[in-house]
Coordinates of C-alpha atoms in Angstrom, one line a residue:
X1 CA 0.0 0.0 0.0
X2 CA 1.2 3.8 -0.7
X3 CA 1.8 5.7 2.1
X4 CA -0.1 9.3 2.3
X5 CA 3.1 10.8 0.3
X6 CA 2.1 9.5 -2.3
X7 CA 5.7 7.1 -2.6
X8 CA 6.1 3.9 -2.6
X9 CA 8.4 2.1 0.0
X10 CA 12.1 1.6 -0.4
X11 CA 12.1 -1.1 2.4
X12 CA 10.3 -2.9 4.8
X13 CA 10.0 -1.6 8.5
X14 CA 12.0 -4.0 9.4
X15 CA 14.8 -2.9 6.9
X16 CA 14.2 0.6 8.2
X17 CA 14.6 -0.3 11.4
X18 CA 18.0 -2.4 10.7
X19 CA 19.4 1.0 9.1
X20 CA 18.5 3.2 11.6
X21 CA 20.1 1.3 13.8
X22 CA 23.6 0.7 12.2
X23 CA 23.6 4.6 11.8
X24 CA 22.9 5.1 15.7
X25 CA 25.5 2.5 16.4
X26 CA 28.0 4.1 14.7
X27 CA 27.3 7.5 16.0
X28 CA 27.4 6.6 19.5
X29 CA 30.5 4.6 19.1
X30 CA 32.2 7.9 19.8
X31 CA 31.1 7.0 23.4
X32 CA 32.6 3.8 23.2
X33 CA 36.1 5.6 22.1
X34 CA 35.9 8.3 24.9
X35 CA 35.7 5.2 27.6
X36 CA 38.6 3.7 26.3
X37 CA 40.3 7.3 26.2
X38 CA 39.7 8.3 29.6
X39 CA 40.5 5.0 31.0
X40 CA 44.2 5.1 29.3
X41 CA 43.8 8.6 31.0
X42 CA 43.4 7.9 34.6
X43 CA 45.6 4.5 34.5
X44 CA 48.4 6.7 33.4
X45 CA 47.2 9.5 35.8
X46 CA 46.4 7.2 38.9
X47 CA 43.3 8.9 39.0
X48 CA 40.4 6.4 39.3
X49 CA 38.4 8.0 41.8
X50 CA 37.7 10.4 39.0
X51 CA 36.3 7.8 36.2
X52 CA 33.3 7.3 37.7
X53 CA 32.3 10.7 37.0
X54 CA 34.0 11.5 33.7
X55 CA 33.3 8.1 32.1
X56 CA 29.2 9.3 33.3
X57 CA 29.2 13.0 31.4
X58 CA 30.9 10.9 28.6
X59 CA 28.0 8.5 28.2
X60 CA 25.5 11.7 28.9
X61 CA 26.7 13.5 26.3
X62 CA 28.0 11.0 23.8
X63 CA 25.8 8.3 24.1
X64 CA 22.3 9.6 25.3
X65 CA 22.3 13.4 24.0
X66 CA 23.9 12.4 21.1
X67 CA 21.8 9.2 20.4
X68 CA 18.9 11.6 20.6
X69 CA 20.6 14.3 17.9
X70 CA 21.1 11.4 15.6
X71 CA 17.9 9.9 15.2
X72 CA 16.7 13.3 14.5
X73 CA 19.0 13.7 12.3
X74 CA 18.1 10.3 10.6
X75 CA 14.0 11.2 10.4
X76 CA 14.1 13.1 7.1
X77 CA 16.1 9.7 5.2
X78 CA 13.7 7.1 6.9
X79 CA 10.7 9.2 5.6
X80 CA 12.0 9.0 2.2
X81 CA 12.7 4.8 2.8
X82 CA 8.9 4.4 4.3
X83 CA 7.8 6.5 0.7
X84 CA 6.6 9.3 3.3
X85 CA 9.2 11.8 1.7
X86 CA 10.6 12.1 -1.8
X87 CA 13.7 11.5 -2.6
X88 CA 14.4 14.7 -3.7
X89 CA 13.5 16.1 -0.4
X90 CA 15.5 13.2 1.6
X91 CA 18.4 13.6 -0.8
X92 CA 20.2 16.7 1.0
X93 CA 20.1 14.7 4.5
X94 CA 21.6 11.7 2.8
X95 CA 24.7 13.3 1.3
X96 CA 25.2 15.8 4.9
X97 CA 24.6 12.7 7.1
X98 CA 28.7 12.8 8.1
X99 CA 29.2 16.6 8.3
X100 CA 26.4 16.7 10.3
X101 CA 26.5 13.9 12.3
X102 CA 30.1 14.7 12.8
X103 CA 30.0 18.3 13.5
X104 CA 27.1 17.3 16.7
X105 CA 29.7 15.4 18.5
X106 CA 32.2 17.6 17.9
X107 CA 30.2 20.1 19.9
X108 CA 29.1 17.3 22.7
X109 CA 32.8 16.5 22.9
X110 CA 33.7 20.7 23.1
X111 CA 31.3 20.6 26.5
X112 CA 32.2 17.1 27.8
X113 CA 35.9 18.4 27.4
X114 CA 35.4 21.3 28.9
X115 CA 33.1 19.8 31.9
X116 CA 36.2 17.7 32.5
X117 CA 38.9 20.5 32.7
X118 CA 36.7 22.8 34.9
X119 CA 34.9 20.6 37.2
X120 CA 37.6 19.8 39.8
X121 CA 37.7 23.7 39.8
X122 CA 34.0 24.6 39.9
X123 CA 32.8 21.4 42.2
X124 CA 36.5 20.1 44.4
X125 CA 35.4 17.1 46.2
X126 CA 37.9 16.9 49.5
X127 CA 37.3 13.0 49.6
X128 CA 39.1 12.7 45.9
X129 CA 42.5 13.7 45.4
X130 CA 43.3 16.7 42.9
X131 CA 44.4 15.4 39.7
X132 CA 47.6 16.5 38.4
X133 CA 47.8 20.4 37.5
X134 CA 47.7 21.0 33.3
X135 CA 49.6 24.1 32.3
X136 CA 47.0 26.5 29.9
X137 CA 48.8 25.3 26.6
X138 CA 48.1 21.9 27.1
X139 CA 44.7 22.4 28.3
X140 CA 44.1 24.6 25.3
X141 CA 45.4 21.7 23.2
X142 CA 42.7 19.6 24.2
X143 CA 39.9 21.4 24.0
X144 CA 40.7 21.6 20.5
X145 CA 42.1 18.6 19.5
X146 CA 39.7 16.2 21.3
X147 CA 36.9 17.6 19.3
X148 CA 38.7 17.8 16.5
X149 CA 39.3 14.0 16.6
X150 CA 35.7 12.9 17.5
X151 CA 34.8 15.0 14.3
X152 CA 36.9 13.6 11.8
X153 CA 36.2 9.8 13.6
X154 CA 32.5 9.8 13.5
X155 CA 33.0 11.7 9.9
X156 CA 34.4 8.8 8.4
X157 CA 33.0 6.1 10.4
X158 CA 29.3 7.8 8.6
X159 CA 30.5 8.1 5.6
X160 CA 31.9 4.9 5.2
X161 CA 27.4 3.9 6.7
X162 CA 26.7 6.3 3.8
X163 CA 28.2 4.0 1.6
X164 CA 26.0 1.2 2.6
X165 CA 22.7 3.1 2.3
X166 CA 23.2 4.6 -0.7
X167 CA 24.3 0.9 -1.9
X168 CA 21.0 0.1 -0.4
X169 CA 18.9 2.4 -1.8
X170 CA 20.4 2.3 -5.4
X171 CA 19.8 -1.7 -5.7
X172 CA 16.1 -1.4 -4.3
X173 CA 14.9 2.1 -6.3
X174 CA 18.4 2.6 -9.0
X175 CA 18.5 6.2 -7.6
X176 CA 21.2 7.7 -7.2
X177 CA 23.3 10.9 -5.5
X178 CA 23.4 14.1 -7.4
X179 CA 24.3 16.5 -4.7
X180 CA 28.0 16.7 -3.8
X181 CA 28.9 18.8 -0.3
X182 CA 32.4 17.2 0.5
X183 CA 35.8 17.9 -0.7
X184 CA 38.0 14.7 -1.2
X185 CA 41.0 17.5 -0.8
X186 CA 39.6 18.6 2.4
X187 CA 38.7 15.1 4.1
X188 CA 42.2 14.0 3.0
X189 CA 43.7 16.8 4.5
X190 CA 41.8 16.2 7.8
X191 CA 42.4 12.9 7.8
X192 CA 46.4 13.6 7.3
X193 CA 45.9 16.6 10.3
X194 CA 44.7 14.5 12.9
X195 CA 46.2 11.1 12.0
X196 CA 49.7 12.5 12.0
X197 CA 49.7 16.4 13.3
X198 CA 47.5 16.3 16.5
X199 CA 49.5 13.8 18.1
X200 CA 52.6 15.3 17.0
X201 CA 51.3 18.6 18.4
X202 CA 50.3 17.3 21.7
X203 CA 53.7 16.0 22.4
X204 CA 55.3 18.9 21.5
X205 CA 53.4 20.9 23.7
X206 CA 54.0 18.1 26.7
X207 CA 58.0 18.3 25.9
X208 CA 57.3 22.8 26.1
X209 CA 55.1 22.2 29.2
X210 CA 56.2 19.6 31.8
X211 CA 59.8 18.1 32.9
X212 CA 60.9 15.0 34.9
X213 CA 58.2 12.6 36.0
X214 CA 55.2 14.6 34.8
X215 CA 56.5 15.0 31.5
X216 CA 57.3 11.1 30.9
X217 CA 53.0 10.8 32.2
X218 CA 51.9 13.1 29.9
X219 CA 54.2 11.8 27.1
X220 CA 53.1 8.4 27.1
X221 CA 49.2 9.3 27.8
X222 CA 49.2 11.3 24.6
X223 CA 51.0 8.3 22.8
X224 CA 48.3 5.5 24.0
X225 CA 45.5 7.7 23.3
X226 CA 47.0 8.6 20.1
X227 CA 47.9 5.4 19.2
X228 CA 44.2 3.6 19.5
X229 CA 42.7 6.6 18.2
X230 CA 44.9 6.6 14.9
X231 CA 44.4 2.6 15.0
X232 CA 40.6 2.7 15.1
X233 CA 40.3 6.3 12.7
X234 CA 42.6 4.7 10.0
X235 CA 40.4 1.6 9.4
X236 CA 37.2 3.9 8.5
X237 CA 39.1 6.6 6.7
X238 CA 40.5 3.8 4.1
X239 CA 37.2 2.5 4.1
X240 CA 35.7 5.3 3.7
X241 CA 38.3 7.4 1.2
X242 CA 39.0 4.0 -1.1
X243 CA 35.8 2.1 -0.9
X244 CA 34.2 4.3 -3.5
X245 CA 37.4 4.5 -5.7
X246 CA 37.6 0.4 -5.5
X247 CA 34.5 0.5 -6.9
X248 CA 35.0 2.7 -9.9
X249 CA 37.9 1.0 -10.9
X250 CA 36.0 -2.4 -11.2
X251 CA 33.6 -0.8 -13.1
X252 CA 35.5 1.1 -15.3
X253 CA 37.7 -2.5 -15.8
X254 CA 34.5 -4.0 -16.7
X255 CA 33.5 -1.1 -19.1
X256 CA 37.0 -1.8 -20.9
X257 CA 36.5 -5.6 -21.0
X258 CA 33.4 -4.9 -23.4
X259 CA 30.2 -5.1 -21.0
X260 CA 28.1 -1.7 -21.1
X261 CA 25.7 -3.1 -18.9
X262 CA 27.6 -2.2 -15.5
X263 CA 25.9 1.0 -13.4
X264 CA 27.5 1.9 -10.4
X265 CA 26.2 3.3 -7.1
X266 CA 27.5 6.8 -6.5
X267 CA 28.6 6.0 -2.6
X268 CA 30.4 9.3 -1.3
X269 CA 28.8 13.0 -1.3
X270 CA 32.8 14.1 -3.1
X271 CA 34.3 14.7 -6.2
X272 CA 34.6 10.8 -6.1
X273 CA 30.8 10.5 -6.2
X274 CA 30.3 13.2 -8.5
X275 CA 32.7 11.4 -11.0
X276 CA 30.5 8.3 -10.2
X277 CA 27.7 9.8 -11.4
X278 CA 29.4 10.9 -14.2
X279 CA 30.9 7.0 -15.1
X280 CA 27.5 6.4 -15.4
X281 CA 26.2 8.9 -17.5
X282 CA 29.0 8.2 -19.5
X283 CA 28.6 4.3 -20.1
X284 CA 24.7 4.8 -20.6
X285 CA 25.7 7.3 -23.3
X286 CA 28.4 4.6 -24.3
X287 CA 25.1 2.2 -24.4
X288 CA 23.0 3.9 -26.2
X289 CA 25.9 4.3 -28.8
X290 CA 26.5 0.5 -28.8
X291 CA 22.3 -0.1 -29.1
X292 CA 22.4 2.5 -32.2
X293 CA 25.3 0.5 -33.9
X294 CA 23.7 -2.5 -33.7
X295 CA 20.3 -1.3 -34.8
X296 CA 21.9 0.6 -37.7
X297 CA 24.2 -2.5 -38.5
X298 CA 21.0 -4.4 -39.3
X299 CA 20.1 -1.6 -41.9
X300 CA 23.5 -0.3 -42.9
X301 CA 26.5 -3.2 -43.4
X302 CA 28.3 -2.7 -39.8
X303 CA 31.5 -1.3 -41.2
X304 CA 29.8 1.4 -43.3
X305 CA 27.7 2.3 -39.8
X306 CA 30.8 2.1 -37.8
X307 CA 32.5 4.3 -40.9
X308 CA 29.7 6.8 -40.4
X309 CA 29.5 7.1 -36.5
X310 CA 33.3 7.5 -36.4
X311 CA 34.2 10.0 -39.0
X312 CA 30.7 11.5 -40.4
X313 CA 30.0 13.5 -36.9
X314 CA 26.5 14.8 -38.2
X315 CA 25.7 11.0 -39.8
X316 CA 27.2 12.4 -43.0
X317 CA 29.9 10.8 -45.4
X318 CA 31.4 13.4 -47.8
X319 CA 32.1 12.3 -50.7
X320 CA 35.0 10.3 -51.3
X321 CA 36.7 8.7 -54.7
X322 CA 39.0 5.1 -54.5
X323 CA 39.1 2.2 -56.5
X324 CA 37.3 -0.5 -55.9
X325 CA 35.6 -3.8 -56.8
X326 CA 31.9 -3.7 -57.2
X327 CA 30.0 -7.0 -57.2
X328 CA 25.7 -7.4 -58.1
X329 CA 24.0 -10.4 -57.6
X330 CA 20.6 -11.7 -58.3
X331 CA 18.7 -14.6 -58.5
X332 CA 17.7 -16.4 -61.7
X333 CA 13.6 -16.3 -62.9
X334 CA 12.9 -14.8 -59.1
X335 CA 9.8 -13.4 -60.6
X336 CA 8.5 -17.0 -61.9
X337 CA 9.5 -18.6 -58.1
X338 CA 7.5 -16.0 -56.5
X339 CA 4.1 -16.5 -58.2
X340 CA 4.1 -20.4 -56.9
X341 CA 4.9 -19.3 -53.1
X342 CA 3.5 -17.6 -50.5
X343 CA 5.1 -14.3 -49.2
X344 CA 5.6 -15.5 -46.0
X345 CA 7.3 -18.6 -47.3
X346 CA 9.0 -16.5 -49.8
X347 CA 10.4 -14.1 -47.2
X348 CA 11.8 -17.2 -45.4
X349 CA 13.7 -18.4 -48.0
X350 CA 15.1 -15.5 -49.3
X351 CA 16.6 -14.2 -45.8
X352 CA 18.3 -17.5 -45.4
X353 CA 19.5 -17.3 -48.8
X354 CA 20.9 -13.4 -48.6
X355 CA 22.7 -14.8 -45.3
X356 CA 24.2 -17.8 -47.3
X357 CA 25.8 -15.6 -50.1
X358 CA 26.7 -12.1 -47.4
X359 CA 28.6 -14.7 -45.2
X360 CA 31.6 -15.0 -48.0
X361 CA 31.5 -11.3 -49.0
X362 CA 32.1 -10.3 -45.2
X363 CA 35.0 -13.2 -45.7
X364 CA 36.8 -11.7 -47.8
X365 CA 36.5 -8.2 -46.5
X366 CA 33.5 -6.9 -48.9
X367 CA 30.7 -4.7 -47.5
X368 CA 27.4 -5.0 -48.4
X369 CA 25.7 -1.5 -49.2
X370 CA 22.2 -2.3 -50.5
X371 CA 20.0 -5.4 -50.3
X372 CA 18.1 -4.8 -53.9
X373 CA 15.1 -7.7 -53.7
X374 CA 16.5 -10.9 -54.5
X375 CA 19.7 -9.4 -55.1
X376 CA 22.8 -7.2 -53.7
X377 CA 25.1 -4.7 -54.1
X378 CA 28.5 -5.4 -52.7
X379 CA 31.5 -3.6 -53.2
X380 CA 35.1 -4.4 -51.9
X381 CA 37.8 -1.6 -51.1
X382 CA 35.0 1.2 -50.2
X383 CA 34.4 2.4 -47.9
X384 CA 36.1 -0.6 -46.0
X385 CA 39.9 -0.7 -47.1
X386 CA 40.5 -4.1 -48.6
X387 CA 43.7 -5.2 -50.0
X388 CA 43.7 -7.1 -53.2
X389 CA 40.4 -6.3 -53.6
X390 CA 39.6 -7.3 -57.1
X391 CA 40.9 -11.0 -55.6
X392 CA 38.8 -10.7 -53.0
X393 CA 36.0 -10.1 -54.9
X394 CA 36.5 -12.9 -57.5
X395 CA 37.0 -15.0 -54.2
X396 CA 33.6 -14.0 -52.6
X397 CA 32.0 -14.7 -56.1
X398 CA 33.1 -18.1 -56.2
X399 CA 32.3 -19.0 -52.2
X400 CA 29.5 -17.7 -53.2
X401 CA 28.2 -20.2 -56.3
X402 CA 29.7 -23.0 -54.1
X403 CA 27.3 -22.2 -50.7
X404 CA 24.4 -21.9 -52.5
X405 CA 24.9 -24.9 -55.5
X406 CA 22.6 -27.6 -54.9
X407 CA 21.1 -25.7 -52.1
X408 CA 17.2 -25.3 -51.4
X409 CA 16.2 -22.3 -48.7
X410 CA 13.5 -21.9 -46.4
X411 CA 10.2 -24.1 -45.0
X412 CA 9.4 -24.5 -49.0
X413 CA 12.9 -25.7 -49.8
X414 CA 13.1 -23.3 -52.9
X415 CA 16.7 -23.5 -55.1
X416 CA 18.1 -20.1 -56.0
X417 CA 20.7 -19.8 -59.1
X418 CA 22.6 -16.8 -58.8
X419 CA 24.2 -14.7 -61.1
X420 CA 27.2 -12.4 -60.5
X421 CA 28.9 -9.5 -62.2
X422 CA 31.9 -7.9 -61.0
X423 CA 33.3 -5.2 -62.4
X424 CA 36.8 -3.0 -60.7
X425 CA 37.4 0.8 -61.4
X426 CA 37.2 4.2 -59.8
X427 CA 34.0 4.6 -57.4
X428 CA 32.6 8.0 -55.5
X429 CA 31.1 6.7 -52.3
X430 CA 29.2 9.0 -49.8
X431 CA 26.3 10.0 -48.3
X432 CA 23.1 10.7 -50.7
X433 CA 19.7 12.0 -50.0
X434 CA 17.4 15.3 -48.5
X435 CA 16.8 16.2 -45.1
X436 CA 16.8 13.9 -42.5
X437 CA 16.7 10.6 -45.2
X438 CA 20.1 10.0 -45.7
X439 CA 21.8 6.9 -47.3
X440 CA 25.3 5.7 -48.2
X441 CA 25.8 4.6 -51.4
X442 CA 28.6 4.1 -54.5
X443 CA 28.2 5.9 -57.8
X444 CA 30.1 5.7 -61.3
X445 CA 30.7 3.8 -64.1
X446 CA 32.2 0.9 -62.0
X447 CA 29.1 0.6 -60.2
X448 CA 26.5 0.7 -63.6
X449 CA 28.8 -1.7 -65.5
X450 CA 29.3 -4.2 -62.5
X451 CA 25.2 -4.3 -62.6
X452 CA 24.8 -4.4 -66.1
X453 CA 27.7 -7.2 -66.2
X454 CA 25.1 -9.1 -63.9
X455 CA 22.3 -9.1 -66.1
X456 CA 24.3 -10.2 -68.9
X457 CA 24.8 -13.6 -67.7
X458 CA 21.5 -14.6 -68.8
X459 CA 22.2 -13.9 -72.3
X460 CA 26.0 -16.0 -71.8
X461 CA 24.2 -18.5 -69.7
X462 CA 27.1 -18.2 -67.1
X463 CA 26.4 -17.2 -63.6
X464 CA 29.7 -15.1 -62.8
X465 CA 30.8 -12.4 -65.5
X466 CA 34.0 -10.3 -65.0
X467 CA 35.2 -7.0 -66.2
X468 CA 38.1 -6.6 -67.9
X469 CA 39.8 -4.3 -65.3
X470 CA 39.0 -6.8 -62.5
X471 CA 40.9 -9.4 -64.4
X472 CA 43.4 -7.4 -64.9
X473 CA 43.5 -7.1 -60.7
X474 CA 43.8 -10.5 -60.3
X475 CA 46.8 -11.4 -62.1
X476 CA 47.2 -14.6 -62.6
X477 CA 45.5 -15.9 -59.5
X478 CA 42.6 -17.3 -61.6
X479 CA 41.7 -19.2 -64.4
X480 CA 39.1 -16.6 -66.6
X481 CA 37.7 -17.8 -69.7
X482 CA 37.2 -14.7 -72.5
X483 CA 33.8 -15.0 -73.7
X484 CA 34.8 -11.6 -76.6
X485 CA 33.1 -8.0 -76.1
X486 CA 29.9 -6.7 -75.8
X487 CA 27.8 -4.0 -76.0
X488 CA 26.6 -2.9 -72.4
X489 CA 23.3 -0.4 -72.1
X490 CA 24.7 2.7 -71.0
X491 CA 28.0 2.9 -73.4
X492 CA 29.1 4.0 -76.7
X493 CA 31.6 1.3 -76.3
X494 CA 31.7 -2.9 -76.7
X495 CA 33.4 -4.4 -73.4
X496 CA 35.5 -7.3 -72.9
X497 CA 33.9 -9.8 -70.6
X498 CA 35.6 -12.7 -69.0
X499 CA 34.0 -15.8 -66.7
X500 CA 36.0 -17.5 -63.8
X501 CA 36.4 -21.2 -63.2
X502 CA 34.7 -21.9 -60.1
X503 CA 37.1 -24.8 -60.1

């Protein structure tokens, strides 16, 4: 059922309920970290009549005020997962879950520090010995830097949970982050501050502060602390800081191994995420390309749709002149076989019949341009750059005659004889048409005498004919049998026309 919002669900209540309480587990875990603190505090200090009462403003303040703060904090995203709140309206929470999160027990640290330092002051107790005097500087020092590392702790340690619901939410709904608030300069540089700096700084002031006895205390209390809270902050600021990168560099591997189908989920609210994002804009872009390639390829021979998204920028060829082999076929008394069949049955057998004789003309590195009815047009050398191409063509002639010879096609088991004529000279191809109807094709003589040559064998009885010029091409590579010189429709001139032994 839809919720009065008018959205639907992202996750059960149970689901809800799961991530609501991983998030307040991890924000309250600063509590955890202060116990440890102030325990390596007063066994250093010899101070354990005082735990009782710091380790109790600690939990106060860290674990109840701040469990409070935080589930506010969390009402606006578990809204938008029970579909009481857009995502739109959620999606500003979502990416300032750490700053915000962070920046709250940064201040409840501030006063639980500052409670600390000023109690034995503001409220001496004669039954518990005064703990050991802190010159200004150092007290200064932690004021600032205890804050300073429950911020950039609980930071992390949420934005490595923002990883997971984000994860979540992207594999239930597909939505993703498009608001970016963090710096991945800036976290780095935090991280680097309080990792190496702070603890660094806290010594220095001990070694400006104390001497003898006191100094070797405060030393080696700054150390453990320091020590367990680098050990602890390290683990979430890789997690946090690399998770997202290890992710885009398994996509982007995948990408490059061929599948366009990966999407990613954008995981941190930085640069990192923003260039997420923009991965996958990039491979659904890259998608869409591949889909229009393979559409067009089933209209346009692949390498002249390939030819045309690569260099024709607007979908237009300009003209272009290269020699090349042309090659027509067409199917002997086609008209007479379709009056005995059905079109349906016809259509059949003439697909698997145009498969049979493309298959050698994509062999031997020909492109079909046009599918005429029972017939093609081929040509060899243009646009796609073949070698040897008169060869070639002679070649895919012959393969052809051979795949379909003795052949029947289709549910009605209908025999096709094909005729060829090939014909080799200079050839303008390009893009032709008006508007937004566009089509490649070849023009010139080559191409008119090629179709014409065709035709002819009907009057020859052969079913390949050869121009002159592409037995010239050949060399001596085949065996080509004169058959004199012609008259062709279309010139002033006879022409000498050869056939090949298919042997």
């Amino acid at each position: 059922m839809t919720p009065a919002g008018g959205e639907q669900p992202v996750a059960t209540a149970a689901e809800i309920g799961g991530l609501r309480r991983r998030y307040l587990l991890r924000a309250i875990s600063a509590a955890g970290v202060d116990v440890a603190f102030t325990s390596i505090f007063v066994a250093f200090a010899d101070a354990w009549a005082y735990a009782p009462r710091s380790i109790a403003v600690g939990l106060f303040l860290l674990l109840g005020v701040n469990a409070l703060v935080s589930w506010r904090l969390f009402r606006p995203i578990e809204e938008y997962l029970g579909g009481r709140r857009p995502f739109e309206d959620a999606e500003r929470r979502i990416t300032q879950l750490p700053v915000l999160t962070a920046s709250r027990v940064a201040l409840l640290a501030l006063a639980m520090v500052g409670f600390r330092v000023t109690a034995p002051y503001l409220w001496p107790n004669e039954t518990v010995p005064a703990l050991p005097s802190q010159t200004l500087a150092d007290t200064v020092a932690l004021l600032l830097m205890l804050p300073l590392f429950y911020f950039t702790y609980i930071y992390f340690v949420i934005s490595d949970y923002l990883g997971d619901l984000c994860g979540f939410i992207f594999e239930r709904t597909g939505r993703n982050l498009s608001l970016f608030f963090g710096r991945y300069r800036l976290k780095l540089g935090i991280a680097l501050l309080v990792i190496s700096l702070a603890p660094m700084t806290g010594v220095v002031i001990d070694l400006l502060s104390y001497d003898g006895v006191k100094l070797q205390y405060e030393i080696a209390t700054d150390v453990a602390i320091a020590l367990m809270g680098v050990a602890v902050s390290v683990y979430f600021i890789w997690r946090s800081l690399l998770r997202p990168i290890r992710i885009l560099s398994r996509a982007m591997s995948t990408v490059a191994s061929g599948d366009m189908s990966v999407r990613v989920p954008v995981t941190s609210n930085d640069e990192v995420g923003e260039l997420t994002g923009q991965f996958n804009t990039m491979v659904e872009g890259l998608r869409e390309r591949e889909q229009i390639r393979e559409t067009f390829g089933r209209y346009v021979d692949e390498s002249v749709a390939s030819t045309i998204l690569q260099r024709g920028g607007n979908g237009v060829l300009a003209g272009e002149t290269r020699e090349a082999t042309i090659l027509f076929t067409d199917v002997s008394g086609f008209t007479t076989i379709a009056e005995k069949i059905p079109p349906d049955q016809l259509f059949g057998a003439l697909n698997e019949y145009l498969e049979t004789v493309l298959a050698p003309i994509r062999a031997h590195g020909g492109v079909v341009n046009t599918f005429i009815g029972d017939g093609l047009f081929a040509s060899f050398n243009m646009p796609l750059a073949c070698p040897g191409h008169a060869s070639a063509g002679i070649r895919a002639a012959i393969d052809i005659q051979r795949a379909v010879a003795g052949r029947s096609f289709g549910e009605a088991r209908v025999p096709f004889v094909t005729r060829i004529g090939i014909s080799t000279g200079a050839v303008i191809g390009g893009s032709i048409g008006a508007g937004q109807r566009l089509s490649f094709t070849l023009l010139g003589d080559t191409v008119n005498l090629a179709a014409r040559l065709e035709k002819l064998n009907k009057d020859h009885g052969t079913s390949i004919l050869v121009a002159e010029t592409t037995r010239a091409g050949c060399g001596t590579e085949f065996v080509f049998k004169p058959l004199g010189s012609t008259a062709v429709r279309g010139r002033s001139g006879s022409v000498a026309i050869f056939t090949v032994d298919t042997l």
